[in-house]
Structure formats: C-alpha cells, structure tokens
CSV table of C-alpha atoms and ligand atoms in Angstrom, one decimal:
chain,number,residue,atom,x,y,z
A,1,UNK,CA,11.5,-12.2,-2.0
A,2,UNK,CA,10.4,-10.0,-4.8
A,3,UNK,CA,8.1,-7.3,-3.6
A,4,UNK,CA,7.7,-5.4,-6.9
A,5,UNK,CA,4.2,-5.0,-8.1
A,6,UNK,CA,3.3,-7.4,-10.8
A,7,UNK,CA,1.1,-5.9,-13.6
A,8,UNK,CA,-0.6,-7.9,-16.3
A,9,UNK,CA,-1.4,-6.1,-19.5
A,10,UNK,CA,-4.0,-7.6,-21.8
A,11,UNK,CA,-4.0,-5.7,-25.2
A,12,UNK,CA,-4.0,-6.9,-28.8
A,13,UNK,CA,-2.6,-3.8,-30.5
A,14,UNK,CA,1.2,-4.5,-30.5
A,15,UNK,CA,2.3,-0.9,-30.5
A,16,UNK,CA,0.1,0.0,-27.5
A,17,UNK,CA,1.1,-3.1,-25.7
A,18,UNK,CA,4.8,-2.2,-26.2
A,19,UNK,CA,4.2,1.4,-25.2
A,20,UNK,CA,2.4,0.5,-22.0
A,21,UNK,CA,4.8,-2.2,-21.1
A,22,UNK,CA,7.8,0.1,-21.6
A,23,UNK,CA,6.1,2.8,-19.4
A,24,UNK,CA,5.5,0.4,-16.6
A,25,UNK,CA,8.9,-1.2,-16.8
A,26,UNK,CA,10.5,2.2,-16.6
A,27,UNK,CA,8.7,2.7,-13.3
A,28,UNK,CA,10.2,-0.6,-12.2
A,29,UNK,CA,7.0,-2.6,-12.2
A,30,UNK,CA,7.2,-6.3,-13.1
A,31,UNK,CA,5.3,-6.6,-16.4
A,32,UNK,CA,3.6,-9.6,-18.0
A,33,UNK,CA,1.5,-9.5,-21.1
A,34,UNK,CA,-1.1,-11.2,-23.2
A,35,UNK,CA,-2.7,-10.3,-26.5
A,36,UNK,CA,-6.0,-12.2,-26.3
A,37,UNK,CA,-8.7,-12.6,-23.6
A,38,UNK,CA,-8.0,-16.3,-23.4
A,39,UNK,CA,-4.3,-15.9,-22.8
A,40,UNK,CA,-5.0,-13.1,-20.4
A,41,UNK,CA,-7.2,-15.3,-18.2
A,42,UNK,CA,-4.5,-18.0,-18.2
A,43,UNK,CA,-1.8,-15.5,-17.3
A,44,UNK,CA,-4.1,-14.0,-14.6
A,45,UNK,CA,-4.7,-17.4,-13.0
A,46,UNK,CA,-1.1,-18.5,-13.1
A,47,UNK,CA,0.6,-15.3,-12.1
A,48,UNK,CA,-1.9,-13.6,-9.7
A,49,UNK,CA,-0.9,-10.0,-10.7
A,50,UNK,CA,-1.4,-7.0,-8.4
A,51,UNK,CA,-3.1,-5.0,-11.2
A,52,UNK,CA,-4.6,-5.9,-14.6
A,53,UNK,CA,-4.5,-3.4,-17.4
A,54,UNK,CA,-7.3,-4.5,-19.7
A,55,UNK,CA,-8.2,-3.5,-23.3
A,56,UNK,CA,-11.9,-3.8,-23.9
A,57,UNK,CA,-11.6,-4.6,-27.7
A,58,UNK,CA,-9.8,-8.0,-27.8
A,59,UNK,CA,-9.9,-10.3,-30.8
A,60,UNK,CA,-11.4,-13.4,-29.2
A,61,UNK,CA,-13.7,-12.1,-26.5
A,62,UNK,CA,-14.9,-8.8,-25.3
A,63,UNK,CA,-12.7,-7.4,-22.4
A,64,UNK,CA,-15.8,-7.0,-20.3
A,65,UNK,CA,-16.4,-10.8,-20.4
A,66,UNK,CA,-12.8,-11.3,-19.2
A,67,UNK,CA,-13.5,-8.8,-16.4
A,68,UNK,CA,-16.5,-10.8,-15.3
A,69,UNK,CA,-14.4,-14.0,-15.2
A,70,UNK,CA,-11.7,-12.2,-13.1
A,71,UNK,CA,-14.3,-10.8,-10.7
A,72,UNK,CA,-15.7,-14.3,-10.0
A,73,UNK,CA,-12.5,-15.1,-8.2
A,74,UNK,CA,-10.6,-11.9,-7.4
A,75,UNK,CA,-10.9,-8.3,-6.2
A,76,UNK,CA,-7.7,-7.4,-8.0
A,77,UNK,CA,-7.7,-3.8,-9.3
A,78,UNK,CA,-8.5,-3.6,-13.0
A,79,UNK,CA,-7.7,-0.6,-15.2
A,80,UNK,CA,-9.6,-0.5,-18.4
A,81,UNK,CA,-8.2,0.8,-21.7
A,82,UNK,CA,-10.9,1.8,-24.1
A,83,UNK,CA,-11.2,3.4,-27.5
A,84,UNK,CA,-13.6,6.3,-27.9
A,85,UNK,CA,-16.0,4.1,-29.8
A,86,UNK,CA,-16.3,1.9,-26.7
A,87,UNK,CA,-17.7,4.6,-24.3
A,88,UNK,CA,-20.7,2.5,-23.4
A,89,UNK,CA,-18.6,-0.5,-22.7
A,90,UNK,CA,-16.4,1.6,-20.4
A,91,UNK,CA,-19.3,2.5,-18.2
A,92,UNK,CA,-20.4,-1.1,-18.2
A,93,UNK,CA,-16.9,-2.2,-17.2
A,94,UNK,CA,-16.9,0.2,-14.3
A,95,UNK,CA,-20.3,-1.2,-13.2
A,96,UNK,CA,-18.9,-4.7,-13.4
A,97,UNK,CA,-16.1,-3.8,-11.1
A,98,UNK,CA,-13.3,-2.2,-13.1
A,99,UNK,CA,-11.5,0.3,-10.8
A,100,UNK,CA,-10.5,3.0,-13.4
A,101,UNK,CA,-10.2,3.6,-17.1
A,102,UNK,CA,-8.2,5.6,-19.6
A,103,UNK,CA,-9.4,6.4,-23.1
A,104,UNK,CA,-7.0,5.9,-26.0
A,105,UNK,CA,-5.0,7.7,-27.0
A,106,UNK,CA,-3.7,8.6,-23.5
A,107,UNK,CA,-0.6,10.4,-22.3
A,108,UNK,CA,2.1,8.5,-20.6
A,109,UNK,CA,2.2,10.7,-17.5
A,110,UNK,CA,-1.5,10.4,-16.9
A,111,UNK,CA,-1.4,6.7,-17.3
A,112,UNK,CA,1.5,6.1,-14.9
A,113,UNK,CA,-0.1,8.4,-12.3
A,114,UNK,CA,-3.4,6.5,-12.5
A,115,UNK,CA,-1.6,3.1,-12.1
A,116,UNK,CA,0.3,4.4,-9.2
A,117,UNK,CA,-2.8,5.8,-7.5
A,118,UNK,CA,-4.8,2.5,-8.0
A,119,UNK,CA,-2.0,0.5,-6.4
A,120,UNK,CA,-1.6,3.0,-3.6
A,121,UNK,CA,-5.4,3.2,-2.9
A,122,UNK,CA,-5.6,-0.5,-2.9
A,123,UNK,CA,-2.9,-0.8,-0.3
A,124,UNK,CA,-4.4,2.1,1.6
A,125,UNK,CA,-7.8,0.4,1.7
A,126,UNK,CA,-6.2,-2.8,2.9
A,127,UNK,CA,-4.2,-1.2,5.6
A,128,UNK,CA,-6.6,1.6,6.8
A,129,UNK,CA,-10.0,1.4,5.2
A,130,UNK,CA,-12.9,0.8,7.5
A,131,UNK,CA,-11.5,0.4,11.0
A,132,UNK,CA,-13.8,0.4,14.0
A,133,UNK,CA,-16.7,1.9,12.1
A,134,UNK,CA,-14.6,4.8,10.9
A,135,UNK,CA,-13.0,5.7,7.6
A,136,UNK,CA,-10.0,8.1,7.3
A,137,UNK,CA,-8.2,9.3,4.2
A,138,UNK,CA,-6.2,12.5,4.2
A,139,UNK,CA,-8.3,15.3,5.8
A,140,UNK,CA,-11.5,13.3,5.6
A,141,UNK,CA,-13.0,11.2,8.4
A,142,UNK,CA,-16.3,9.4,8.3
A,143,UNK,CA,-17.9,8.0,11.4
A,144,UNK,CA,-20.3,5.4,10.0
A,145,UNK,CA,-22.0,4.6,13.3
A,146,UNK,CA,-22.6,8.2,14.3
A,147,UNK,CA,-23.3,9.1,10.6
A,148,UNK,CA,-21.0,12.1,10.8
A,149,UNK,CA,-18.5,13.5,8.2
A,150,UNK,CA,-15.4,15.5,9.2
A,151,UNK,CA,-12.8,17.5,7.4
A,152,UNK,CA,-9.8,17.8,9.7
A,153,UNK,CA,-11.8,17.9,13.0
A,154,UNK,CA,-14.6,20.0,11.7
A,155,UNK,CA,-18.0,18.3,11.3
A,156,UNK,CA,-19.6,19.0,7.9
A,157,UNK,CA,-23.4,18.8,8.3
A,158,UNK,CA,-24.7,16.6,5.5
A,159,UNK,CA,-28.3,15.5,4.8
A,160,UNK,CA,-29.0,11.8,5.0
A,161,UNK,CA,-28.7,11.4,1.3
A,162,UNK,CA,-25.5,13.4,1.1
A,163,UNK,CA,-24.1,11.3,3.9
A,164,UNK,CA,-25.1,8.1,2.1
A,165,UNK,CA,-23.4,9.2,-1.1
A,166,UNK,CA,-20.1,10.1,0.7
A,167,UNK,CA,-20.2,6.9,2.7
A,168,UNK,CA,-20.7,4.9,-0.5
A,169,UNK,CA,-17.9,6.6,-2.3
A,170,UNK,CA,-15.6,6.0,0.7
A,171,UNK,CA,-16.4,2.3,0.7
A,172,UNK,CA,-15.1,2.3,-2.9
A,173,UNK,CA,-12.3,4.7,-2.2
A,174,UNK,CA,-10.2,5.5,-5.3
A,175,UNK,CA,-12.5,3.7,-7.6
A,176,UNK,CA,-14.8,5.5,-10.1
A,177,UNK,CA,-18.5,4.7,-9.4
A,178,UNK,CA,-20.8,5.4,-12.3
A,179,UNK,CA,-23.9,7.6,-12.0
A,180,UNK,CA,-26.1,4.5,-12.4
A,181,UNK,CA,-24.2,2.5,-9.7
A,182,UNK,CA,-24.5,5.3,-7.2
A,183,UNK,CA,-28.1,6.0,-8.0
A,184,UNK,CA,-29.1,2.3,-7.6
A,185,UNK,CA,-27.3,2.1,-4.3
A,186,UNK,CA,-28.7,5.4,-2.9
A,187,UNK,CA,-32.3,5.4,-4.3
A,188,UNK,CA,-32.7,1.9,-5.4
A,189,UNK,CA,-33.2,2.7,-9.1
A,190,UNK,CA,-31.7,4.6,-12.1
A,191,UNK,CA,-33.9,6.5,-14.5
A,192,UNK,CA,-33.6,9.5,-16.7
A,193,UNK,CA,-33.7,11.9,-13.8
A,194,UNK,CA,-31.3,10.1,-11.6
A,195,UNK,CA,-28.0,11.7,-12.9
A,196,UNK,CA,-29.4,15.2,-12.4
A,197,UNK,CA,-30.6,14.4,-8.9
A,198,UNK,CA,-27.2,13.0,-8.1
A,199,UNK,CA,-25.5,16.1,-9.5
A,200,UNK,CA,-27.7,18.4,-7.5
A,201,UNK,CA,-26.7,16.5,-4.3
A,202,UNK,CA,-23.1,16.6,-5.3
A,203,UNK,CA,-23.2,20.3,-5.9
A,204,UNK,CA,-24.6,20.8,-2.4
A,205,UNK,CA,-21.9,18.5,-0.9
A,206,UNK,CA,-19.2,20.5,-2.8
A,207,UNK,CA,-20.7,23.8,-1.4
A,208,UNK,CA,-20.5,22.4,2.1
A,209,UNK,CA,-16.9,21.4,1.5
A,210,UNK,CA,-16.2,24.9,0.3
A,211,UNK,CA,-14.9,23.6,-3.0
A,212,UNK,CA,-14.5,26.1,-5.8
A,213,UNK,CA,-15.9,25.4,-9.3
A,214,UNK,CA,-13.7,22.9,-11.0
A,215,UNK,CA,-11.8,22.1,-7.8
A,216,UNK,CA,-11.4,18.3,-7.5
A,217,UNK,CA,-10.4,18.0,-3.9
A,218,UNK,CA,-11.9,14.9,-2.1
A,219,UNK,CA,-14.2,14.1,-5.0
A,220,UNK,CA,-13.2,13.8,-8.6
A,221,UNK,CA,-15.9,14.1,-11.2
A,222,UNK,CA,-15.3,11.8,-14.1
A,223,UNK,CA,-17.3,13.9,-16.6
A,224,UNK,CA,-20.2,11.9,-18.1
A,225,UNK,CA,-19.2,8.8,-16.2
A,226,UNK,CA,-19.4,9.1,-12.4
A,227,UNK,CA,-17.5,10.1,-9.2
A,228,UNK,CA,-14.5,8.9,-7.3
A,229,UNK,CA,-13.3,9.8,-3.8
A,230,UNK,CA,-9.6,10.4,-3.4
A,231,UNK,CA,-7.1,12.4,-1.4
A,232,UNK,CA,-5.2,14.0,-4.2
A,233,UNK,CA,-5.6,14.6,-7.9
B,301,CA,CA1,-8.0,-3.7,-29.0
C-alpha cells in the first residue's frame, strides 16, 4: 500500500506549477496537478488528496469558489497561494476554511515547511486533539471542562475571554484564524474596534506566557491577518 501523502496542486501559471510540483516531489510527496478550477474539482473528487495547494486566481473560476465546493464535502487541509493583489481574497479564503496561505513570490524552504506542518498538524489533531475534554500539544495543556490552561504543569491564570481565545485557537490547532473569525466567535460580532480588542487580549496572554516581544512560541501572529496556535515555528 502506498502511504505517501498525495498533494493536489491547482495553479494556472505553468512556471509556478512546475516549481511547486518539483519542490514537493523532491520531498517525496505524490503530486497531482490541475490548471483550472474545473479540472481541480474533478481531480479532487477522483483522487481524494491529503492536501490541496490552491491558487486563488484561476482562469475559469475564483479559487475561493472551488474552496467552497471542496468544503461542502471534505475537511481536507487547503493551502492557498495568493498574489499580493489578492490580499482581501486571502482573508476571505481563511474564513471559508483554508488552513494556511503563502503569498507569491514565496521561498521554497518556507513553502515546504508550511506544507509539512499542515500535514503534521492534521495528523496530530486526528490522533491526539480533543481527548477526554483535554487538549495537549507540546508544553500546552487545556482542560476544557475545568477551563484551565497549563504550560508544562503550571497553571496560567487566564481571564474568561483569554481562555475562550486560547480554547478556540486550540480547536483549530495549526490553522490561521482571522481576526474577524476569532472576534465573531468570542464576542459574536466584528467591527472596527474588534481587532484592537483582540490584540489587547493577545498581548495580555503573551505576557502571562512570559513571551518576549516578537517571540512566536505557542501562538503565531500572522501580521494583518490573524493568529494560529502551534508547537514550533
Ligand atoms: Ca493564477
């Protein structure tokens, strides 16, 4: 049986498609490709890949439409490729269920590291995840029932809101949650003051976790986009 990860790349720019395919093949992933949204959906349905790398600007349909179609039937991790001009679409794609994104042009090492981490987190969540009302990842433990957060065995005293934010991020471990997605979940709405309010809470959480400025342990800040929980950078 073939247990290599199967990755579907949907990208219309031939040089980027070749570049990404070669990178992933060099890492021994099994790569399949499509250059339109329509072909991408067909390939997705027939091959059931472990990860989809999705360009947002496709010639026939917008990549976000394809993402919506995929999400109707599958929780498969999706990594979005976006050009700088598609910043708004990138946030929209994350809110629609994309797991991560890279902005073109991107470096090969960064890209491969992100793919590896998505696949690892996905397996990690399937195997560990939420067991018996608890979440564990690296040094972090969250007891959902007792509403307590621990680093190693030390309890970190969080406010209700801070706990809710950490619990939410843990439920989407490894995935970027946008400011708007977090705010809607925590406060029930997203307005002009929400991002600031979220950032203030995050700053307090970081202080309690003894993180230095710029240190991205436990929580990674995707500048201008949102936050993701992880165990390493
Ligand atoms: Ca394109």
